Amino acid sequence: MITLADAEATARAGAVLASLLRGREGIALVGDLGAGKTTLVTALVAALGGGVATSPTFSLVNEYRGGRFPVMHADLYRIEREAEVAELGLEDADGVLIVEWADRFDVLPADHLRLELGHADAGRTLTATGTGPQSAALATALTSALR
Ligand SMILES: Nc1ncnc2c1ncn2[C@@H]1O[C@H](COP(=O)(O)OP(=O)(O)OP(=O)(O)O)[C@@H](O)[C@H]1O
Ligand SMILES: [Mg+2]
């Protein structure tokens, strides 16, 4: 577990993660309302050179191109039924797929990086785990880079 003292630390974690990605990964962002999920994605996309990410709270899926590789960013918070998930077109992602509230539906590949953000005092905590061999290596690399 890593402590992120302020929003800048969350953004730094996103930028460091960007530098470790190869371009085909799946990432689950899990954590309460306001845990810092969008802050991390915004910084990740910016670090790839793909421009500024807007929150997908209103649009359920945002796609960013023009960076080192494409990023598809989805937020499942407002999705209620499996049929709606199919309409998002997430299987068409040809780059990195990042999903907020990923615990609600099973949309990521079996081997994906799981980032859990939690509230801690004024700051946040970040726990990175892998669900398979590739993502486990990525989780270890991210955790040591942020220590
Ligand atoms: N490590 C941190 N310490 C303190 N504040 C933080 C930290 N990281 C992010 N924040 C702040 O928390 C607020 C919520 O962040 P953000 O919108 O990224 O959360 P979220 O998890 O995407 O929320 P939602 O579930 O509503 O989509 C923002 O004001 C952001 O600046
Ligand atoms: Mg958000």
CSV table of N, CA and C and ligand atoms in Angstrom, one decimal:
chain,number,residue,atom,x,y,z
A,1,MET,N,0.8,-1.2,0.0
A,1,MET,CA,0.0,0.0,0.0
A,1,MET,C,0.9,1.2,0.0
A,2,ILE,N,0.5,2.2,-0.8
A,2,ILE,CA,1.2,3.5,-0.9
A,2,ILE,C,0.3,4.6,-0.4
A,3,THR,N,0.9,5.6,0.3
A,3,THR,CA,0.2,6.7,0.7
A,3,THR,C,0.3,7.8,-0.3
A,4,LEU,N,-0.8,8.4,-0.7
A,4,LEU,CA,-0.8,9.6,-1.6
A,4,LEU,C,-1.3,10.8,-0.8
A,5,ALA,N,-0.3,11.6,-0.4
A,5,ALA,CA,-0.6,12.7,0.6
A,5,ALA,C,-1.6,13.7,0.1
A,6,ASP,N,-1.5,14.0,-1.2
A,6,ASP,CA,-2.4,15.0,-1.8
A,6,ASP,C,-2.7,14.7,-3.3
A,7,ALA,N,-3.5,15.5,-3.9
A,7,ALA,CA,-4.0,15.2,-5.3
A,7,ALA,C,-2.8,15.2,-6.2
A,8,GLU,N,-1.7,15.9,-5.9
A,8,GLU,CA,-0.5,15.9,-6.7
A,8,GLU,C,0.1,14.6,-6.7
A,9,ALA,N,0.1,13.9,-5.6
A,9,ALA,CA,0.7,12.6,-5.4
A,9,ALA,C,-0.1,11.6,-6.3
A,10,THR,N,-1.4,11.7,-6.3
A,10,THR,CA,-2.3,10.8,-7.1
A,10,THR,C,-2.0,11.0,-8.6
A,11,ALA,N,-1.8,12.3,-9.0
A,11,ALA,CA,-1.4,12.6,-10.4
A,11,ALA,C,-0.1,12.0,-10.7
A,12,ARG,N,0.9,12.1,-9.8
A,12,ARG,CA,2.2,11.5,-10.0
A,12,ARG,C,2.1,10.0,-10.2
A,13,ALA,N,1.3,9.4,-9.4
A,13,ALA,CA,1.1,7.9,-9.6
A,13,ALA,C,0.5,7.6,-11.0
A,14,GLY,N,-0.4,8.4,-11.5
A,14,GLY,CA,-0.9,8.2,-12.8
A,14,GLY,C,0.2,8.4,-13.9
A,15,ALA,N,1.1,9.4,-13.7
A,15,ALA,CA,2.2,9.6,-14.7
A,15,ALA,C,3.2,8.5,-14.6
A,16,VAL,N,3.5,8.0,-13.4
A,16,VAL,CA,4.4,6.9,-13.3
A,16,VAL,C,3.9,5.6,-13.9
A,17,LEU,N,2.6,5.4,-13.7
A,17,LEU,CA,1.9,4.2,-14.3
A,17,LEU,C,2.0,4.3,-15.8
A,18,ALA,N,1.8,5.5,-16.4
A,18,ALA,CA,1.8,5.7,-17.8
A,18,ALA,C,3.2,5.3,-18.4
A,19,SER,N,4.2,5.6,-17.7
A,19,SER,CA,5.6,5.2,-18.1
A,19,SER,C,5.9,3.7,-18.1
A,20,LEU,N,5.1,3.0,-17.3
A,20,LEU,CA,5.3,1.5,-17.2
A,20,LEU,C,4.4,0.7,-18.2
A,21,LEU,N,3.4,1.4,-18.8
A,21,LEU,CA,2.5,0.7,-19.7
A,21,LEU,C,3.1,0.5,-21.1
A,22,ARG,N,2.7,-0.6,-21.7
A,22,ARG,CA,3.2,-0.9,-23.0
A,22,ARG,C,2.1,-0.6,-24.1
A,23,GLY,N,0.8,-0.6,-23.6
A,23,GLY,CA,-0.2,-0.1,-24.6
A,23,GLY,C,-1.4,-1.1,-24.8
A,24,ARG,N,-1.4,-2.2,-24.1
A,24,ARG,CA,-2.5,-3.1,-24.3
A,24,ARG,C,-3.1,-3.6,-23.0
A,25,GLU,N,-2.8,-2.9,-21.9
A,25,GLU,CA,-3.2,-3.4,-20.6
A,25,GLU,C,-4.7,-3.0,-20.3
A,26,GLY,N,-5.2,-3.8,-19.4
A,26,GLY,CA,-6.5,-3.5,-18.8
A,26,GLY,C,-6.3,-3.0,-17.3
A,27,ILE,N,-7.0,-2.0,-16.9
A,27,ILE,CA,-6.8,-1.4,-15.5
A,27,ILE,C,-8.1,-1.2,-14.9
A,28,ALA,N,-8.3,-1.8,-13.7
A,28,ALA,CA,-9.5,-1.5,-12.9
A,28,ALA,C,-9.2,-0.4,-11.9
A,29,LEU,N,-10.0,0.6,-11.8
A,29,LEU,CA,-9.9,1.6,-10.8
A,29,LEU,C,-11.1,1.4,-9.8
A,30,VAL,N,-10.7,1.1,-8.6
A,30,VAL,CA,-11.7,0.8,-7.6
A,30,VAL,C,-11.6,1.7,-6.4
A,31,GLY,N,-12.7,2.2,-5.9
A,31,GLY,CA,-12.6,3.1,-4.7
A,31,GLY,C,-13.8,3.9,-4.6
A,32,ASP,N,-14.1,4.4,-3.4
A,32,ASP,CA,-15.3,5.2,-3.1
A,32,ASP,C,-15.4,6.4,-4.0
A,33,LEU,N,-16.6,7.1,-3.9
A,33,LEU,CA,-16.7,8.4,-4.5
A,33,LEU,C,-15.7,9.3,-4.0
A,34,GLY,N,-15.0,10.0,-5.0
A,34,GLY,CA,-14.0,11.0,-4.6
A,34,GLY,C,-12.7,10.4,-4.2
A,35,ALA,N,-12.4,9.1,-4.5
A,35,ALA,CA,-11.2,8.5,-4.0
A,35,ALA,C,-10.0,8.9,-4.8
A,36,GLY,N,-10.2,9.5,-6.0
A,36,GLY,CA,-9.1,10.0,-6.8
A,36,GLY,C,-8.9,9.3,-8.1
A,37,LYS,N,-9.9,8.5,-8.5
A,37,LYS,CA,-9.8,7.6,-9.7
A,37,LYS,C,-9.6,8.5,-11.0
A,38,THR,N,-10.5,9.5,-11.1
A,38,THR,CA,-10.4,10.4,-12.3
A,38,THR,C,-9.1,11.2,-12.3
A,39,THR,N,-8.7,11.6,-11.2
A,39,THR,CA,-7.4,12.4,-11.0
A,39,THR,C,-6.3,11.5,-11.6
A,40,LEU,N,-6.2,10.3,-11.2
A,40,LEU,CA,-5.2,9.4,-11.7
A,40,LEU,C,-5.2,9.2,-13.2
A,41,VAL,N,-6.4,9.0,-13.8
A,41,VAL,CA,-6.6,8.8,-15.2
A,41,VAL,C,-6.2,10.0,-16.0
A,42,THR,N,-6.6,11.2,-15.5
A,42,THR,CA,-6.3,12.4,-16.1
A,42,THR,C,-4.8,12.6,-16.3
A,43,ALA,N,-4.1,12.3,-15.2
A,43,ALA,CA,-2.6,12.5,-15.2
A,43,ALA,C,-2.0,11.4,-16.1
A,44,LEU,N,-2.5,10.2,-16.1
A,44,LEU,CA,-2.0,9.2,-17.0
A,44,LEU,C,-2.1,9.5,-18.4
A,45,VAL,N,-3.3,10.0,-18.8
A,45,VAL,CA,-3.5,10.4,-20.2
A,45,VAL,C,-2.6,11.6,-20.6
A,46,ALA,N,-2.5,12.5,-19.7
A,46,ALA,CA,-1.6,13.7,-20.0
A,46,ALA,C,-0.2,13.3,-20.2
A,47,ALA,N,0.3,12.3,-19.4
A,47,ALA,CA,1.7,11.9,-19.4
A,47,ALA,C,1.9,11.1,-20.8
A,48,LEU,N,0.9,10.6,-21.4
A,48,LEU,CA,1.1,9.9,-22.7
A,48,LEU,C,1.1,10.9,-23.8
A,49,GLY,N,0.8,12.2,-23.5
A,49,GLY,CA,0.8,13.2,-24.5
A,49,GLY,C,-0.5,13.2,-25.3
A,50,GLY,N,-1.5,12.6,-24.8
A,50,GLY,CA,-2.8,12.5,-25.5
A,50,GLY,C,-3.8,13.6,-25.2
A,51,GLY,N,-3.3,14.7,-24.5
A,51,GLY,CA,-4.3,15.8,-24.2
A,51,GLY,C,-4.9,15.6,-22.8
A,52,VAL,N,-5.7,16.5,-22.5
A,52,VAL,CA,-6.3,16.5,-21.1
A,52,VAL,C,-7.6,15.6,-21.2
A,53,ALA,N,-7.7,14.8,-20.2
A,53,ALA,CA,-8.9,13.9,-20.1
A,53,ALA,C,-10.0,14.7,-19.3
A,54,THR,N,-11.2,14.5,-19.8
A,54,THR,CA,-12.4,15.1,-19.1
A,54,THR,C,-13.0,13.9,-18.3
A,55,SER,N,-13.7,14.2,-17.3
A,55,SER,CA,-14.3,13.2,-16.5
A,55,SER,C,-15.4,12.5,-17.3
A,56,PRO,N,-15.4,11.2,-17.3
A,56,PRO,CA,-16.5,10.5,-18.1
A,56,PRO,C,-17.8,10.4,-17.3
A,57,THR,N,-18.0,11.2,-16.3
A,57,THR,CA,-19.2,11.1,-15.5
A,57,THR,C,-20.4,11.3,-16.4
A,58,PHE,N,-20.3,12.2,-17.3
A,58,PHE,CA,-21.5,12.5,-18.2
A,58,PHE,C,-21.5,11.6,-19.4
A,59,SER,N,-20.3,11.5,-20.1
A,59,SER,CA,-20.1,10.6,-21.1
A,59,SER,C,-19.6,9.3,-20.4
A,60,LEU,N,-20.1,8.2,-20.7
A,60,LEU,CA,-19.7,7.0,-20.0
A,60,LEU,C,-18.4,6.4,-20.5
A,61,VAL,N,-18.0,6.8,-21.7
A,61,VAL,CA,-16.7,6.3,-22.2
A,61,VAL,C,-16.0,7.5,-22.9
A,62,ASN,N,-14.7,7.7,-22.6
A,62,ASN,CA,-13.9,8.7,-23.3
A,62,ASN,C,-12.8,7.9,-23.9
A,63,GLU,N,-12.4,8.3,-25.1
A,63,GLU,CA,-11.3,7.7,-25.8
A,63,GLU,C,-10.3,8.8,-26.1
A,64,TYR,N,-9.0,8.5,-25.8
A,64,TYR,CA,-8.0,9.5,-26.0
A,64,TYR,C,-7.0,8.9,-27.0
A,65,ARG,N,-6.8,9.6,-28.1
A,65,ARG,CA,-5.8,9.2,-29.1
A,65,ARG,C,-4.8,10.3,-29.3
A,66,GLY,N,-3.7,10.1,-29.9
A,66,GLY,CA,-2.7,11.1,-30.2
A,66,GLY,C,-1.6,11.0,-29.2
A,67,GLY,N,-1.7,10.2,-28.2
A,67,GLY,CA,-0.6,10.0,-27.2
A,67,GLY,C,0.2,8.8,-27.7
A,68,ARG,N,1.1,8.3,-26.8
A,68,ARG,CA,2.0,7.2,-27.1
A,68,ARG,C,1.2,5.9,-27.5
A,69,PHE,N,0.0,5.8,-27.0
A,69,PHE,CA,-1.0,4.7,-27.4
A,69,PHE,C,-2.4,5.2,-27.0
A,70,PRO,N,-3.4,4.6,-27.6
A,70,PRO,CA,-4.8,5.1,-27.3
A,70,PRO,C,-5.2,4.6,-25.9
A,71,VAL,N,-6.0,5.4,-25.3
A,71,VAL,CA,-6.6,5.0,-24.0
A,71,VAL,C,-8.1,5.1,-24.1
A,72,MET,N,-8.8,4.0,-23.7
A,72,MET,CA,-10.2,4.1,-23.5
A,72,MET,C,-10.6,4.1,-22.0
A,73,HIS,N,-11.3,5.1,-21.6
A,73,HIS,CA,-11.6,5.3,-20.2
A,73,HIS,C,-13.1,5.2,-20.0
A,74,ALA,N,-13.6,4.2,-19.2
A,74,ALA,CA,-15.0,4.1,-19.0
A,74,ALA,C,-15.3,4.2,-17.5
A,75,ASP,N,-16.5,4.7,-17.2
A,75,ASP,CA,-17.0,4.8,-15.9
A,75,ASP,C,-18.3,4.0,-15.8
A,76,LEU,N,-18.3,3.0,-15.0
A,76,LEU,CA,-19.5,2.1,-14.9
A,76,LEU,C,-20.5,2.5,-13.8
A,77,TYR,N,-20.2,3.6,-13.2
A,77,TYR,CA,-21.0,4.0,-12.0
A,77,TYR,C,-22.5,4.1,-12.3
A,78,ARG,N,-22.8,4.6,-13.5
A,78,ARG,CA,-24.2,4.8,-13.8
A,78,ARG,C,-24.8,3.7,-14.6
A,79,ILE,N,-24.0,2.7,-14.9
A,79,ILE,CA,-24.5,1.5,-15.6
A,79,ILE,C,-25.3,0.6,-14.7
A,80,GLU,N,-26.5,0.2,-15.2
A,80,GLU,CA,-27.3,-0.7,-14.3
A,80,GLU,C,-27.5,-2.1,-14.8
A,81,ARG,N,-27.4,-2.2,-16.1
A,81,ARG,CA,-27.7,-3.6,-16.7
A,81,ARG,C,-26.6,-4.0,-17.6
A,82,GLU,N,-26.4,-5.3,-17.7
A,82,GLU,CA,-25.4,-5.9,-18.5
A,82,GLU,C,-25.6,-5.5,-20.0
A,83,ALA,N,-26.8,-5.3,-20.4
A,83,ALA,CA,-27.1,-4.9,-21.8
A,83,ALA,C,-26.5,-3.5,-22.1
A,84,GLU,N,-26.5,-2.7,-21.1
A,84,GLU,CA,-25.9,-1.3,-21.3
A,84,GLU,C,-24.4,-1.4,-21.4
A,85,VAL,N,-23.8,-2.4,-20.8
A,85,VAL,CA,-22.3,-2.6,-20.8
A,85,VAL,C,-21.9,-2.9,-22.3
A,86,ALA,N,-22.7,-3.7,-22.9
A,86,ALA,CA,-22.4,-4.2,-24.3
A,86,ALA,C,-22.5,-2.9,-25.2
A,87,GLU,N,-23.3,-2.0,-24.9
A,87,GLU,CA,-23.4,-0.8,-25.8
A,87,GLU,C,-22.2,0.1,-25.7
A,88,LEU,N,-21.4,0.0,-24.7
A,88,LEU,CA,-20.3,0.9,-24.5
A,88,LEU,C,-19.2,0.6,-25.5
A,89,GLY,N,-19.1,-0.6,-26.1
A,89,GLY,CA,-18.1,-0.9,-27.1
A,89,GLY,C,-16.7,-1.1,-26.6
A,90,LEU,N,-16.6,-1.5,-25.3
A,90,LEU,CA,-15.3,-1.6,-24.7
A,90,LEU,C,-14.5,-2.7,-25.3
A,91,GLU,N,-15.1,-3.7,-26.0
A,91,GLU,CA,-14.3,-4.8,-26.6
A,91,GLU,C,-13.6,-4.2,-27.8
A,92,ASP,N,-13.9,-3.0,-28.3
A,92,ASP,CA,-13.3,-2.4,-29.4
A,92,ASP,C,-12.0,-1.7,-29.0
A,93,ALA,N,-11.7,-1.6,-27.7
A,93,ALA,CA,-10.5,-0.9,-27.3
A,93,ALA,C,-9.3,-1.4,-27.9
A,94,ASP,N,-8.5,-0.6,-28.6
A,94,ASP,CA,-7.3,-1.1,-29.2
A,94,ASP,C,-6.0,-0.6,-28.5
A,95,GLY,N,-6.2,0.0,-27.4
A,95,GLY,CA,-5.1,0.4,-26.6
A,95,GLY,C,-5.3,0.0,-25.1
A,96,VAL,N,-5.0,0.9,-24.2
A,96,VAL,CA,-5.2,0.5,-22.8
A,96,VAL,C,-6.7,0.8,-22.4
A,97,LEU,N,-7.3,-0.1,-21.7
A,97,LEU,CA,-8.6,0.1,-21.2
A,97,LEU,C,-8.6,0.3,-19.7
A,98,ILE,N,-9.1,1.5,-19.3
A,98,ILE,CA,-9.2,1.8,-17.9
A,98,ILE,C,-10.6,2.0,-17.5
A,99,VAL,N,-11.0,1.3,-16.4
A,99,VAL,CA,-12.4,1.3,-16.0
A,99,VAL,C,-12.6,1.7,-14.6
A,100,GLU,N,-13.3,2.8,-14.4
A,100,GLU,CA,-13.7,3.2,-13.0
A,100,GLU,C,-15.0,2.4,-12.6
A,101,TRP,N,-15.1,2.0,-11.3
A,101,TRP,CA,-16.1,1.2,-10.8
A,101,TRP,C,-16.2,-0.2,-11.5
A,102,ALA,N,-15.0,-0.7,-11.8
A,102,ALA,CA,-14.8,-2.0,-12.5
A,102,ALA,C,-15.4,-3.2,-11.8
A,103,ASP,N,-15.7,-3.0,-10.5
A,103,ASP,CA,-16.2,-4.1,-9.7
A,103,ASP,C,-17.7,-4.4,-10.1
A,104,ARG,N,-18.3,-3.4,-10.7
A,104,ARG,CA,-19.8,-3.5,-11.0
A,104,ARG,C,-20.1,-4.5,-12.1
A,105,PHE,N,-19.2,-4.6,-13.1
A,105,PHE,CA,-19.4,-5.5,-14.2
A,105,PHE,C,-18.0,-6.1,-14.7
A,106,ASP,N,-18.1,-7.3,-15.2
A,106,ASP,CA,-16.9,-8.0,-15.6
A,106,ASP,C,-16.5,-7.6,-17.1
A,107,VAL,N,-15.7,-6.5,-17.3
A,107,VAL,CA,-15.4,-6.0,-18.6
A,107,VAL,C,-14.0,-6.1,-19.0
A,108,LEU,N,-13.1,-6.4,-18.0
A,108,LEU,CA,-11.7,-6.3,-18.2
A,108,LEU,C,-11.2,-7.7,-18.6
A,109,PRO,N,-10.0,-7.8,-19.3
A,109,PRO,CA,-9.4,-9.1,-19.5
A,109,PRO,C,-9.1,-9.8,-18.2
A,110,ALA,N,-9.0,-11.1,-18.2
A,110,ALA,CA,-8.7,-11.9,-16.9
A,110,ALA,C,-7.5,-11.4,-16.2
A,111,ASP,N,-6.4,-11.1,-17.0
A,111,ASP,CA,-5.2,-10.6,-16.4
A,111,ASP,C,-5.2,-9.0,-16.5
A,112,HIS,N,-5.6,-8.4,-15.4
A,112,HIS,CA,-5.6,-6.9,-15.4
A,112,HIS,C,-5.1,-6.3,-14.1
A,113,LEU,N,-4.6,-5.1,-14.2
A,113,LEU,CA,-4.1,-4.4,-13.0
A,113,LEU,C,-5.3,-3.9,-12.2
A,114,ARG,N,-5.3,-4.1,-10.9
A,114,ARG,CA,-6.3,-3.6,-10.1
A,114,ARG,C,-5.7,-2.5,-9.2
A,115,LEU,N,-6.3,-1.3,-9.3
A,115,LEU,CA,-5.8,-0.2,-8.4
A,115,LEU,C,-6.9,0.2,-7.5
A,116,GLU,N,-6.7,0.0,-6.2
A,116,GLU,CA,-7.7,0.3,-5.2
A,116,GLU,C,-7.3,1.6,-4.5
A,117,LEU,N,-8.1,2.6,-4.6
A,117,LEU,CA,-7.9,3.9,-3.9
A,117,LEU,C,-8.8,4.0,-2.7
A,118,GLY,N,-8.2,4.5,-1.6
A,118,GLY,CA,-9.1,4.6,-0.4
A,118,GLY,C,-8.8,5.9,0.3
A,119,HIS,N,-9.7,6.4,1.1
A,119,HIS,CA,-9.5,7.6,1.9
A,119,HIS,C,-8.6,7.3,3.1
A,120,ALA,N,-7.7,8.2,3.4
A,120,ALA,CA,-6.9,8.0,4.6
A,120,ALA,C,-6.6,9.4,5.1
A,121,ASP,N,-7.1,9.8,6.3
A,121,ASP,CA,-6.9,11.2,6.8
A,121,ASP,C,-7.3,12.2,5.7
A,122,ALA,N,-6.4,13.1,5.4
A,122,ALA,CA,-6.7,14.1,4.3
A,122,ALA,C,-6.3,13.5,3.0
A,123,GLY,N,-5.5,12.5,2.9
A,123,GLY,CA,-5.0,12.0,1.7
A,123,GLY,C,-5.7,10.7,1.2
A,124,ARG,N,-5.0,9.9,0.5
A,124,ARG,CA,-5.5,8.6,-0.1
A,124,ARG,C,-4.5,7.5,0.0
A,125,THR,N,-4.9,6.3,-0.1
A,125,THR,CA,-4.0,5.2,-0.2
A,125,THR,C,-4.2,4.5,-1.5
A,126,LEU,N,-3.2,3.9,-2.0
A,126,LEU,CA,-3.2,3.2,-3.3
A,126,LEU,C,-2.7,1.8,-3.1
A,127,THR,N,-3.5,0.8,-3.5
A,127,THR,CA,-3.0,-0.6,-3.5
A,127,THR,C,-3.1,-1.1,-4.9
A,128,ALA,N,-2.0,-1.6,-5.4
A,128,ALA,CA,-1.9,-2.2,-6.8
A,128,ALA,C,-1.7,-3.7,-6.7
A,129,THR,N,-2.6,-4.4,-7.3
A,129,THR,CA,-2.5,-5.8,-7.4
A,129,THR,C,-2.7,-6.3,-8.8
A,130,GLY,N,-2.2,-7.5,-9.1
A,130,GLY,CA,-2.4,-8.0,-10.4
A,130,GLY,C,-3.4,-9.2,-10.3
A,131,THR,N,-4.1,-9.5,-11.4
A,131,THR,CA,-5.0,-10.7,-11.4
A,131,THR,C,-4.4,-11.8,-12.3
A,132,GLY,N,-3.2,-11.6,-12.7
A,132,GLY,CA,-2.6,-12.6,-13.6
A,132,GLY,C,-1.1,-12.3,-13.6
A,133,PRO,N,-0.3,-13.1,-14.3
A,133,PRO,CA,1.2,-12.9,-14.3
A,133,PRO,C,1.6,-11.5,-14.9
A,134,GLN,N,1.0,-11.0,-16.0
A,134,GLN,CA,1.5,-9.8,-16.5
A,134,GLN,C,1.2,-8.6,-15.6
A,135,SER,N,-0.1,-8.6,-15.1
A,135,SER,CA,-0.5,-7.5,-14.3
A,135,SER,C,0.2,-7.5,-12.9
A,136,ALA,N,0.5,-8.7,-12.5
A,136,ALA,CA,1.2,-8.8,-11.2
A,136,ALA,C,2.6,-8.2,-11.3
A,137,ALA,N,3.3,-8.4,-12.4
A,137,ALA,CA,4.6,-7.8,-12.6
A,137,ALA,C,4.4,-6.2,-12.7
A,138,LEU,N,3.4,-5.8,-13.3
A,138,LEU,CA,3.1,-4.3,-13.4
A,138,LEU,C,2.8,-3.7,-12.1
A,139,ALA,N,2.1,-4.5,-11.3
A,139,ALA,CA,1.7,-4.0,-9.9
A,139,ALA,C,3.0,-3.8,-9.1
A,140,THR,N,3.9,-4.8,-9.2
A,140,THR,CA,5.1,-4.7,-8.4
A,140,THR,C,6.0,-3.6,-8.9
A,141,ALA,N,6.1,-3.4,-10.2
A,141,ALA,CA,6.9,-2.3,-10.8
A,141,ALA,C,6.3,-0.9,-10.3
A,142,LEU,N,5.0,-0.8,-10.4
A,142,LEU,CA,4.4,0.5,-10.0
A,142,LEU,C,4.6,0.7,-8.5
A,143,THR,N,4.4,-0.3,-7.7
A,143,THR,CA,4.6,-0.1,-6.2
A,143,THR,C,6.0,0.3,-5.9
A,144,SER,N,7.0,-0.4,-6.5
A,144,SER,CA,8.4,0.0,-6.2
A,144,SER,C,8.7,1.4,-6.7
A,145,ALA,N,8.2,1.7,-7.9
A,145,ALA,CA,8.5,3.1,-8.5
A,145,ALA,C,7.9,4.2,-7.6
A,146,LEU,N,6.8,3.9,-6.9
A,146,LEU,CA,6.2,5.0,-6.1
A,146,LEU,C,6.7,5.0,-4.6
A,147,ARG,N,7.5,4.0,-4.3
A,147,ARG,CA,8.1,4.0,-2.9
A,147,ARG,C,9.2,5.0,-2.7
B,1,LIG,N1,-4.2,11.8,-2.7
B,1,LIG,C1,-5.2,12.8,-2.5
B,1,LIG,N2,-5.3,13.5,-1.4
B,1,LIG,C2,-6.3,14.4,-1.3
B,1,LIG,N3,-7.2,14.7,-2.2
B,1,LIG,C3,-7.1,14.0,-3.4
B,1,LIG,C4,-6.1,13.0,-3.6
B,1,LIG,N4,-6.2,12.5,-4.8
B,1,LIG,C5,-7.3,13.2,-5.4
B,1,LIG,N5,-7.8,14.1,-4.5
B,1,LIG,C6,-9.0,15.0,-4.7
B,1,LIG,O1,-10.2,14.2,-4.5
B,1,LIG,C7,-11.2,14.8,-5.2
B,1,LIG,C8,-12.0,13.7,-6.0
B,1,LIG,O2,-11.1,13.2,-7.0
B,1,LIG,P1,-11.6,12.4,-8.3
B,1,LIG,O3,-12.7,13.1,-9.0
B,1,LIG,O4,-10.4,12.0,-9.0
B,1,LIG,O5,-12.3,11.1,-7.6
B,1,LIG,P2,-13.1,9.9,-8.3
B,1,LIG,O6,-12.6,8.7,-7.5
B,1,LIG,O7,-12.9,9.9,-9.7
B,1,LIG,O8,-14.6,10.2,-7.9
B,1,LIG,P3,-15.9,9.6,-8.5
B,1,LIG,O9,-16.2,8.3,-7.9
B,1,LIG,O10,-16.9,10.6,-8.1
B,1,LIG,O11,-15.7,9.5,-10.0
B,1,LIG,C9,-10.6,15.9,-6.1
B,1,LIG,O12,-10.8,17.1,-5.6
B,1,LIG,C10,-9.1,15.5,-6.1
B,1,LIG,O13,-8.3,16.6,-6.3
B,2,MG,MG,-14.3,9.8,-11.3
